[in-house]
mmCIF file of C-alpha atoms and ligand atoms in Angstrom:
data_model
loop_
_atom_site.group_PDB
_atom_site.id
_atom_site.type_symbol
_atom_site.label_atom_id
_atom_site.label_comp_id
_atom_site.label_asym_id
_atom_site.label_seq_id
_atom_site.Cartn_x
_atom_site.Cartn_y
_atom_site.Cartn_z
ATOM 1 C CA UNK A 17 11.004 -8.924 20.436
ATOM 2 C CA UNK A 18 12.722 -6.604 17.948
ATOM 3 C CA UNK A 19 10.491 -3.672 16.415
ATOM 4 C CA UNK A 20 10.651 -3.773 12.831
ATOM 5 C CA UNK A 21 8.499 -0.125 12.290
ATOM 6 C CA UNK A 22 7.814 2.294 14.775
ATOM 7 C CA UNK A 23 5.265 5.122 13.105
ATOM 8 C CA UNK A 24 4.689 8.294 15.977
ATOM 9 C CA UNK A 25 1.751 10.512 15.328
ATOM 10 C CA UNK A 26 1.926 10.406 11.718
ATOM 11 C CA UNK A 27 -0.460 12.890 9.804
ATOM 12 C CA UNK A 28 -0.284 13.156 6.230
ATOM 13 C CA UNK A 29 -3.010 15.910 4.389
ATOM 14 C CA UNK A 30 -4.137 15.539 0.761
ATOM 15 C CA UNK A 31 -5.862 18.562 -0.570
ATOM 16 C CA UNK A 32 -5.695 19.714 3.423
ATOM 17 C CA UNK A 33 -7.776 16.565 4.607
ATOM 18 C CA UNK A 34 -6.116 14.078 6.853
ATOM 19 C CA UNK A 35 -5.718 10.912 5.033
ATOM 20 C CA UNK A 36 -3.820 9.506 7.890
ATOM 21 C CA UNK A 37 -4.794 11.696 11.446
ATOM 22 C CA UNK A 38 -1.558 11.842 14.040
ATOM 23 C CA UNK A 39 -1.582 7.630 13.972
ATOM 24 C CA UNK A 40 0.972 5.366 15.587
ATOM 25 C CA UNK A 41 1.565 2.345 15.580
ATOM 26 C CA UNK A 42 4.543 -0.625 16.141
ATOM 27 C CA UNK A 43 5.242 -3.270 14.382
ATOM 28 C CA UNK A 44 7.474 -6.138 15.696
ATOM 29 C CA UNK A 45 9.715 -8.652 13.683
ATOM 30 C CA UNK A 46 8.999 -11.701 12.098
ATOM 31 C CA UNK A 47 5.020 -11.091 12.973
ATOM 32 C CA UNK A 48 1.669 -10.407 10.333
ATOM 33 C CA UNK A 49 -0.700 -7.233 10.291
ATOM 34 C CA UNK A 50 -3.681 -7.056 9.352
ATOM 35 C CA UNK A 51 -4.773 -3.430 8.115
ATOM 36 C CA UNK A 52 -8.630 -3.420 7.910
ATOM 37 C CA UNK A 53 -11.524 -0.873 7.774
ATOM 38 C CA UNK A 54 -13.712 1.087 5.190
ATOM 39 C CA UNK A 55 -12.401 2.372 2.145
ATOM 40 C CA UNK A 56 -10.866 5.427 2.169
ATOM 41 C CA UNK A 57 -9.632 4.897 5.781
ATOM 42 C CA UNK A 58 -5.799 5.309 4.731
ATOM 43 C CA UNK A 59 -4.842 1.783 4.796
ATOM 44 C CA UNK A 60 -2.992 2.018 1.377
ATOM 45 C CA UNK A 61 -1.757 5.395 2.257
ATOM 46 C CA UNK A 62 -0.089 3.582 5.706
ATOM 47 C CA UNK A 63 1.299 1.093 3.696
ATOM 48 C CA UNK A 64 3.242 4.005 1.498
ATOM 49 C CA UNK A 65 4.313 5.454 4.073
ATOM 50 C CA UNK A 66 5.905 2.303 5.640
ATOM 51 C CA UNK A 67 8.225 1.782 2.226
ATOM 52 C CA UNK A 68 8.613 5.490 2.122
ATOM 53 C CA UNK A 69 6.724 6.210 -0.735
ATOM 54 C CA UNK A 70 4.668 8.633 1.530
ATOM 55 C CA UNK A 71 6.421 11.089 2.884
ATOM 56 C CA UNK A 72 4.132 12.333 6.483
ATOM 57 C CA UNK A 73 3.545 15.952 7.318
ATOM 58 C CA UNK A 74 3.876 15.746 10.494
ATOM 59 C CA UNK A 75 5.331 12.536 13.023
ATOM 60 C CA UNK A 76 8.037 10.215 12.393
ATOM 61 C CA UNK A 77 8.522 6.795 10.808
ATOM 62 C CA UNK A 78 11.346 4.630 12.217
ATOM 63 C CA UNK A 79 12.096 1.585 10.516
ATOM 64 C CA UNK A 80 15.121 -0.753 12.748
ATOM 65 C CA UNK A 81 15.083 1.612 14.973
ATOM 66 C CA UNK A 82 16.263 4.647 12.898
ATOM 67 C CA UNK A 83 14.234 7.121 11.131
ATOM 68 C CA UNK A 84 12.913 6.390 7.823
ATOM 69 C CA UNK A 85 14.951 9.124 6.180
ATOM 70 C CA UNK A 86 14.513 9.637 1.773
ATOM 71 C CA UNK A 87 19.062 9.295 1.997
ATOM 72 C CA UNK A 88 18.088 5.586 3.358
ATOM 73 C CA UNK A 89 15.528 4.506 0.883
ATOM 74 C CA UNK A 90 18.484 2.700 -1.464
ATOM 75 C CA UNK A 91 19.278 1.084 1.245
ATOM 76 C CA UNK A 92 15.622 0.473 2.916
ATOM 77 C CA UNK A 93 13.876 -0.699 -0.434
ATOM 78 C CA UNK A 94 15.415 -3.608 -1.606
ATOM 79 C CA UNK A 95 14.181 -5.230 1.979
ATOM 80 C CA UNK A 96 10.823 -4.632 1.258
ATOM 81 C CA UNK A 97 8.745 -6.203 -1.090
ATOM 82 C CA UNK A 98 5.498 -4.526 -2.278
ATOM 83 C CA UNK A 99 2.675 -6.219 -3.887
ATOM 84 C CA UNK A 100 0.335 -2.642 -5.010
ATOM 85 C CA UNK A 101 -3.470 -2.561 -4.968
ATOM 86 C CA UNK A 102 -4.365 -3.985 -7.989
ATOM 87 C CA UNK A 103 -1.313 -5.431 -8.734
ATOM 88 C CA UNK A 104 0.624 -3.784 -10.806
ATOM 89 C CA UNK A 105 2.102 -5.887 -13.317
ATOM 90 C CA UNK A 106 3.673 -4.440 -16.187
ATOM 91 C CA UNK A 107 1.262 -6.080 -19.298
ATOM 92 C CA UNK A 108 4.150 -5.684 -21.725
ATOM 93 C CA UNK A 109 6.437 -8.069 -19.661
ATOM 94 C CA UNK A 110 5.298 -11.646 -19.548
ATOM 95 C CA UNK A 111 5.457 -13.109 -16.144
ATOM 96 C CA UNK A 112 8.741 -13.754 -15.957
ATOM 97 C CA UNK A 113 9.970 -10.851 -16.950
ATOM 98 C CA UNK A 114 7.744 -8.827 -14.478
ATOM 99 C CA UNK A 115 9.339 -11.511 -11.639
ATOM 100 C CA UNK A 116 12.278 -10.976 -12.569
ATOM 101 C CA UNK A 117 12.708 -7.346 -13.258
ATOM 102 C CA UNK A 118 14.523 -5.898 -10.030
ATOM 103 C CA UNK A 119 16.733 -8.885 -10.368
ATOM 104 C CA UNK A 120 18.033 -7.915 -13.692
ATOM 105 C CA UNK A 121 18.535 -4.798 -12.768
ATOM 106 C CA UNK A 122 20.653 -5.341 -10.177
ATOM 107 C CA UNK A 123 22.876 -7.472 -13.087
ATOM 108 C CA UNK A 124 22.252 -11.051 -10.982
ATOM 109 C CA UNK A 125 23.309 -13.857 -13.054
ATOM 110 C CA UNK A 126 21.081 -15.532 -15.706
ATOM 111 C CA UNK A 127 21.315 -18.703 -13.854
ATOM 112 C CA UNK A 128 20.747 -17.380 -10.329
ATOM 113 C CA UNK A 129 17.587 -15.685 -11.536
ATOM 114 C CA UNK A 130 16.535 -18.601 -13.417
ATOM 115 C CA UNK A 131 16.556 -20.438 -10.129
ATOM 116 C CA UNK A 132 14.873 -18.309 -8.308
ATOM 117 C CA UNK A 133 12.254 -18.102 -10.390
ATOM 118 C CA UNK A 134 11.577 -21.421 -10.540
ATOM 119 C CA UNK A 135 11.729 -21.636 -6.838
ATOM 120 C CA UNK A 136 9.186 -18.923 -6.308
ATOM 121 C CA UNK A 137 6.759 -20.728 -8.609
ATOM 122 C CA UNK A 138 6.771 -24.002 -6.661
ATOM 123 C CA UNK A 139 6.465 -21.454 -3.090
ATOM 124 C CA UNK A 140 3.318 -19.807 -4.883
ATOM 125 C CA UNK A 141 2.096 -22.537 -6.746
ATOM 126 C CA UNK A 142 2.382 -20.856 -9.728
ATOM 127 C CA UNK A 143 2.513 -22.789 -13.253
ATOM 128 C CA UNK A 144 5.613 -23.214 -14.822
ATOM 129 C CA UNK A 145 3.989 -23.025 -18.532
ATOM 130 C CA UNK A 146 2.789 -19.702 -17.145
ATOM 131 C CA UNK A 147 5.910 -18.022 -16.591
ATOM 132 C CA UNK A 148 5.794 -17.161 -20.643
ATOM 133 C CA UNK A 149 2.551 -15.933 -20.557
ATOM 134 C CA UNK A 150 1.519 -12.224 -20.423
ATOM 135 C CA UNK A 151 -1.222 -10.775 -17.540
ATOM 136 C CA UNK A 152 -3.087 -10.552 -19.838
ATOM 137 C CA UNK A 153 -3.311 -14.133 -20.792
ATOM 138 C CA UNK A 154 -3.405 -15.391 -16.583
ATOM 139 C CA UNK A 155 -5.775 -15.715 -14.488
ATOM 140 C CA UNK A 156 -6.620 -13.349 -12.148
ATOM 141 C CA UNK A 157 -5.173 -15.606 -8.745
ATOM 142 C CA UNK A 158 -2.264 -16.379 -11.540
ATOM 143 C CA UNK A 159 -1.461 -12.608 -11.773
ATOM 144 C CA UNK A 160 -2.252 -12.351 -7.687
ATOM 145 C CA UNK A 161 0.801 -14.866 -7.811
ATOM 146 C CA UNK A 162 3.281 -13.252 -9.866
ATOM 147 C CA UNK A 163 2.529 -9.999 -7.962
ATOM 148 C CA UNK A 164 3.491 -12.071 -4.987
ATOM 149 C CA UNK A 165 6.843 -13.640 -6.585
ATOM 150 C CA UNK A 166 7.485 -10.183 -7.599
ATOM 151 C CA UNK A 167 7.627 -9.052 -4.270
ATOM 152 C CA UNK A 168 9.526 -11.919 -2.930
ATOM 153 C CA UNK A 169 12.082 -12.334 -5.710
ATOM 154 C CA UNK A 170 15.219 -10.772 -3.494
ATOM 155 C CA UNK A 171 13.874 -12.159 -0.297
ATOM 156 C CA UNK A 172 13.263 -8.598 1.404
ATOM 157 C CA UNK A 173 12.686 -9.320 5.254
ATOM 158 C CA UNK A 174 9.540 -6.634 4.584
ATOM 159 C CA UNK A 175 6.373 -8.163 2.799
ATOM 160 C CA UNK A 176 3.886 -5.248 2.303
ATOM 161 C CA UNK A 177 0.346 -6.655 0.569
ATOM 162 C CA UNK A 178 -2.423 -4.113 -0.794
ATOM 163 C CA UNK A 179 -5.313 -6.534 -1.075
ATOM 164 C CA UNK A 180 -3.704 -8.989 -2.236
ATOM 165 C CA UNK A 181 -6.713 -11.561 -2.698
ATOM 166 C CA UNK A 182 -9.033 -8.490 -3.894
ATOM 167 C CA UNK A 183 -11.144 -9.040 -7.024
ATOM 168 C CA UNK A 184 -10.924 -12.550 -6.919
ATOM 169 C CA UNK A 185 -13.960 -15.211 -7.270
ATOM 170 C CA UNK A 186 -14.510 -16.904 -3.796
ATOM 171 C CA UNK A 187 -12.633 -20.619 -4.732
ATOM 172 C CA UNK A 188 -9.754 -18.857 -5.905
ATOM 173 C CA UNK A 189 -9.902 -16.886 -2.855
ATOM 174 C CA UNK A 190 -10.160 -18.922 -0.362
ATOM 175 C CA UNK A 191 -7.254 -21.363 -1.958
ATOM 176 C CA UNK A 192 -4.975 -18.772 -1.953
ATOM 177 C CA UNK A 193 -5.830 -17.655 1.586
ATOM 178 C CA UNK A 194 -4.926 -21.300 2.551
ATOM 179 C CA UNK A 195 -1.456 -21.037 0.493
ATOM 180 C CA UNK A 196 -0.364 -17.184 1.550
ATOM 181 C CA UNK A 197 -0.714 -18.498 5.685
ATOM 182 C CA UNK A 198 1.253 -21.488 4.853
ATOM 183 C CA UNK A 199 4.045 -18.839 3.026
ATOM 184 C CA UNK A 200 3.907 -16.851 6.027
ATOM 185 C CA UNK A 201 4.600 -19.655 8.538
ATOM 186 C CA UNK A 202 6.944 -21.053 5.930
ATOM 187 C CA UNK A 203 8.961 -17.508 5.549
ATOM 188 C CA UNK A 204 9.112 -16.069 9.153
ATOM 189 C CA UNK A 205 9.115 -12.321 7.323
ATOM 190 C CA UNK A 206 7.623 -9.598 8.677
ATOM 191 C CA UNK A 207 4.347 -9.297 6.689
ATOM 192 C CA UNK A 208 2.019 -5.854 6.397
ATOM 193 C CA UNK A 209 -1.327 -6.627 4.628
ATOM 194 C CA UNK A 210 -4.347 -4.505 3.585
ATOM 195 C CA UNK A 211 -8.033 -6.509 3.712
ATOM 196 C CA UNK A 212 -11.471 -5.415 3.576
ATOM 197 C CA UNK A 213 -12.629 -9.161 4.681
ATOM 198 C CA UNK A 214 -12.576 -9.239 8.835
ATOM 199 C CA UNK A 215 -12.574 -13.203 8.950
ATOM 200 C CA UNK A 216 -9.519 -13.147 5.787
ATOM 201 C CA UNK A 217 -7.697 -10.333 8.481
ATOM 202 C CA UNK A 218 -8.068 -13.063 11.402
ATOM 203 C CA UNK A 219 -7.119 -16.112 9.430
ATOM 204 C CA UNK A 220 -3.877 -14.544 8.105
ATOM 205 C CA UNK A 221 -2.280 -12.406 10.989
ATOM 206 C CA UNK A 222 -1.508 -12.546 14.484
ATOM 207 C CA UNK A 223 -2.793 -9.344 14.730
ATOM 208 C CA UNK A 224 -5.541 -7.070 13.462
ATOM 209 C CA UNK A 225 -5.052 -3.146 12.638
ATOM 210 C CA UNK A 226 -8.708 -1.725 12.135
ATOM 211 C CA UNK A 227 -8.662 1.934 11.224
ATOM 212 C CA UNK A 228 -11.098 4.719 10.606
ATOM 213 C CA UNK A 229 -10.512 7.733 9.028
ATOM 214 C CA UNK A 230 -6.867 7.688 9.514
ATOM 215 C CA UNK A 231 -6.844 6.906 12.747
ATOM 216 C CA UNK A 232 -5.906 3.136 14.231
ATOM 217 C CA UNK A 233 -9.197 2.622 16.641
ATOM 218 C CA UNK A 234 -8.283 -0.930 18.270
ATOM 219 C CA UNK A 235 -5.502 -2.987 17.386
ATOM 220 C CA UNK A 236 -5.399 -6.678 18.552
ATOM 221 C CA UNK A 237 -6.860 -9.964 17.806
ATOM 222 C CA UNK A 238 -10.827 -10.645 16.336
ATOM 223 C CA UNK A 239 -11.561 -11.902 19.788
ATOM 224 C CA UNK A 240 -10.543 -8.468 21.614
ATOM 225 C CA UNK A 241 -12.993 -6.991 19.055
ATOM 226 C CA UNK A 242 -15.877 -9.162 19.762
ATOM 227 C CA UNK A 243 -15.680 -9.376 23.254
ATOM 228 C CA UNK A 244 -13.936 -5.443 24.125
ATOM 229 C CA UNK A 245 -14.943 -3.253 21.141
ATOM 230 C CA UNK A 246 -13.038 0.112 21.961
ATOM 231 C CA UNK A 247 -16.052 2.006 20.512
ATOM 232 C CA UNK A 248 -19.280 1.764 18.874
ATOM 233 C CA UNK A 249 -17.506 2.027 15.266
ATOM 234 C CA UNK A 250 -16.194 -1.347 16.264
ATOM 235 C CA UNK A 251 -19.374 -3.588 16.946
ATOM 236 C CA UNK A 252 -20.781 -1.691 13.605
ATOM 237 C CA UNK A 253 -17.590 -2.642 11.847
ATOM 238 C CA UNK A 254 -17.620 -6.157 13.001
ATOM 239 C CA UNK A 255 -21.667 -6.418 12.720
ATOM 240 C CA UNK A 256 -21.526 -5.454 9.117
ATOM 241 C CA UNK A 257 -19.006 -8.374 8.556
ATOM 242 C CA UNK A 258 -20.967 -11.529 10.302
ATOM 243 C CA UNK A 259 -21.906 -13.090 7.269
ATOM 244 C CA UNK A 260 -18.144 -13.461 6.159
ATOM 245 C CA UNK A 261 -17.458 -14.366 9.928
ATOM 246 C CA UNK A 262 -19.805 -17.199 10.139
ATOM 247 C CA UNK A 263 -19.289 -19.427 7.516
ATOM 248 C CA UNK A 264 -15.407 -19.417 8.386
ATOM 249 C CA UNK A 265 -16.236 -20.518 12.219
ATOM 250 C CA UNK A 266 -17.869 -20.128 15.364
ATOM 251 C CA UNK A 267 -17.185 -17.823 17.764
ATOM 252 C CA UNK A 268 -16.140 -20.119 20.618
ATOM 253 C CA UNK A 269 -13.373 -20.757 17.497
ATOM 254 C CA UNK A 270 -12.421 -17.097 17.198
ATOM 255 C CA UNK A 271 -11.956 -16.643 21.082
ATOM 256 C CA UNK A 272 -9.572 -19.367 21.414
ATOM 257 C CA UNK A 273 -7.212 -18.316 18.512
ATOM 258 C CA UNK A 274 -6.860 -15.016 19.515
ATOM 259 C CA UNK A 275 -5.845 -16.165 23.318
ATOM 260 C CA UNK A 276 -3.140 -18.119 21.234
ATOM 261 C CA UNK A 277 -2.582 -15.068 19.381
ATOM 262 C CA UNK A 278 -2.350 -12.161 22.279
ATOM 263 C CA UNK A 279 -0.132 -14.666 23.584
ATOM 264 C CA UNK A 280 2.644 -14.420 20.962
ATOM 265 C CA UNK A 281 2.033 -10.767 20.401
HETATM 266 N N1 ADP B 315 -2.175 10.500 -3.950
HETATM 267 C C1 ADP B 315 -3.307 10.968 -3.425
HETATM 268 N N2 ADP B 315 -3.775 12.190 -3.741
HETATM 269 C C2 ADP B 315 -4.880 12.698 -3.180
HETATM 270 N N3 ADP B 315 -5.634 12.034 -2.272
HETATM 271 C C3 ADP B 315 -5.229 10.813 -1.908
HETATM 272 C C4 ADP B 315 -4.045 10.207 -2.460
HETATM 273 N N4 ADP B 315 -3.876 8.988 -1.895
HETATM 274 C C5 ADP B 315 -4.914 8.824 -1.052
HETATM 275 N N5 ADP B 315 -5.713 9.916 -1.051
HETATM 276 C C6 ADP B 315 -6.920 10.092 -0.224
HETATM 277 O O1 ADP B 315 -6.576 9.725 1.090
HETATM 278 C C7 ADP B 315 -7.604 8.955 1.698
HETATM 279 C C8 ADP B 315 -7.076 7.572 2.081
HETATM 280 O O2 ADP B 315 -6.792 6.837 0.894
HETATM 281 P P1 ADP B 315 -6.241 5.346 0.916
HETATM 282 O O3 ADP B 315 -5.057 5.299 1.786
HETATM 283 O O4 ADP B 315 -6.060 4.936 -0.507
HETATM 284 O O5 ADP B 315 -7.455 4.550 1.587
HETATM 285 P P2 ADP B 315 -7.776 2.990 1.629
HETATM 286 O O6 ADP B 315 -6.594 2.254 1.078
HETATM 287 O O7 ADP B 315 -8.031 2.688 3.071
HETATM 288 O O8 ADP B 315 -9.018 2.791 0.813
HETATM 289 C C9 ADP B 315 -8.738 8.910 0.690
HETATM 290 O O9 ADP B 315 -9.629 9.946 0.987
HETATM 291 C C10 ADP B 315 -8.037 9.162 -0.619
HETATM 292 O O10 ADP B 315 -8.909 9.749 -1.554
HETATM 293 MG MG1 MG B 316 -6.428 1.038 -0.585
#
């Protein structure tokens, strides 16, 4: 299987403290990552530095197998689409227009974008009477959405997600948990995504990324961390999260998805 990212001992310092500490990681093609761990662990900082909006002090970032170089970023971007923390959205633009925007830019026809438009909001389950609307006049999981076409509107291979269901009341939530796996299965992209919510990281990726303090301490699926925690930090992690955990499914659950899951990965 083809490695989409390939990050070597990256370190990058704010105000001389590590936000990410000499991590590496690989990330293969066509699969989804879950980044998870307490705030302030660098997750959204990783993410950057995947689309090159980070630069690292120190390590390298290759992305198809060549480095990750500033000269390649016209060329690297348009691949990747990047729904921020917190969204994003531009409150002057309704929700078409903030869909819509790289697409203009790049002077596709009126028609084409029209189309694709459309075609995102059936994909996201998005309203069509919304598309006129402003952020401010949507929903929260209606702005989660358009954040989400945004992203997908030139059908970058890349889909890089910084919380996307964050702030949102626990229906809303959980319906658009149900809809983003179904995208993913539906898409075959390679997907990046930043969660706080263990049993959220489990049900949408083949594989889970928990960090600490910059640093990646196990990688694999929920079922590795339950039954071989690579260190203390891990059963604390995952002990903190049981209440999420439980009312999603049982354990005996978790252990057979992730067999099904080390064996893809
Ligand atoms: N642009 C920045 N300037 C200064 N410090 C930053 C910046 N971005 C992130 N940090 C710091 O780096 C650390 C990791 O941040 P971040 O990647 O946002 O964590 P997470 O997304 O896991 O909550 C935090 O201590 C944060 O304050
Ligand atoms: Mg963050």
């Amino acid at each position: 299987m083809h490695t989409l990212f390939e990050l070597r001992r990256i370190t990058k310092l704010y105000g001389g403290r590590p936000a990410l500490d000499g991590l590496s990681l690989s990330i293969t093609q066509g699969t989804t990552t879950a980044l998870i761990g307490p705030s302030g662990c660098g997750k959204s900082t990783l993410l950057r530095t995947l689309i090159g909006l980070v630069k690292p002090d120190t390590g390298e970032v290759l992305f198809d197998s060549e480095p990750l170089t500033p000269a390649r970023l016209p060329e690297t971007r348009p691949r990747m689409g990047y729904v921020i923390q917190q969204g994003g959205l531009f409150p002057h633009l309704t929700a078409r227009g903030n869909v819509a925007l790289m697409a203009e830019h790049l002077r596709w026809p009126r028609e084409r974008i029209a189309a694709r438009v459309d075609e995102l909001a059936a994909l996201t389950h998005f309203p069509l009477d919304g598309l006129e609307r402003y952020p401010r006049e949507l929903s929260g999981g209606q702005n989660q959405r358009v954040g989400l076409m945004r992203a997908l509107m030139l059908d970058p291979e890349v889909l890089l997600l910084d919380e996307p269901l964050g702030a949102l009341d626990p229906m809303v939530r959980s319906e658009l948990q149900e809809q983003l796996k179904e995208i993913f299965a539906s898409l075959h992209k390679t997907v990046v995504l930043v969660t706080h919510d263990l049993a959220e990281a489990a049900y949408l990726s083949d594989r889970i990324v928990l960090m600490r303090a910059g640093r990646l301490v196990q990688s694999g699926a929920l079922g590795d961390m339950l039954q071989r925690p690579a260190e203390p930090f891990v059963e604390r992690f995952v002990q903190a999260q049981r209440g999420h955990l439980e009312h999603l499914a049982t354990p005996a659950t978790w252990v057979a998805n992730s067999h099904a899951v080390v064996g893809r990965t």
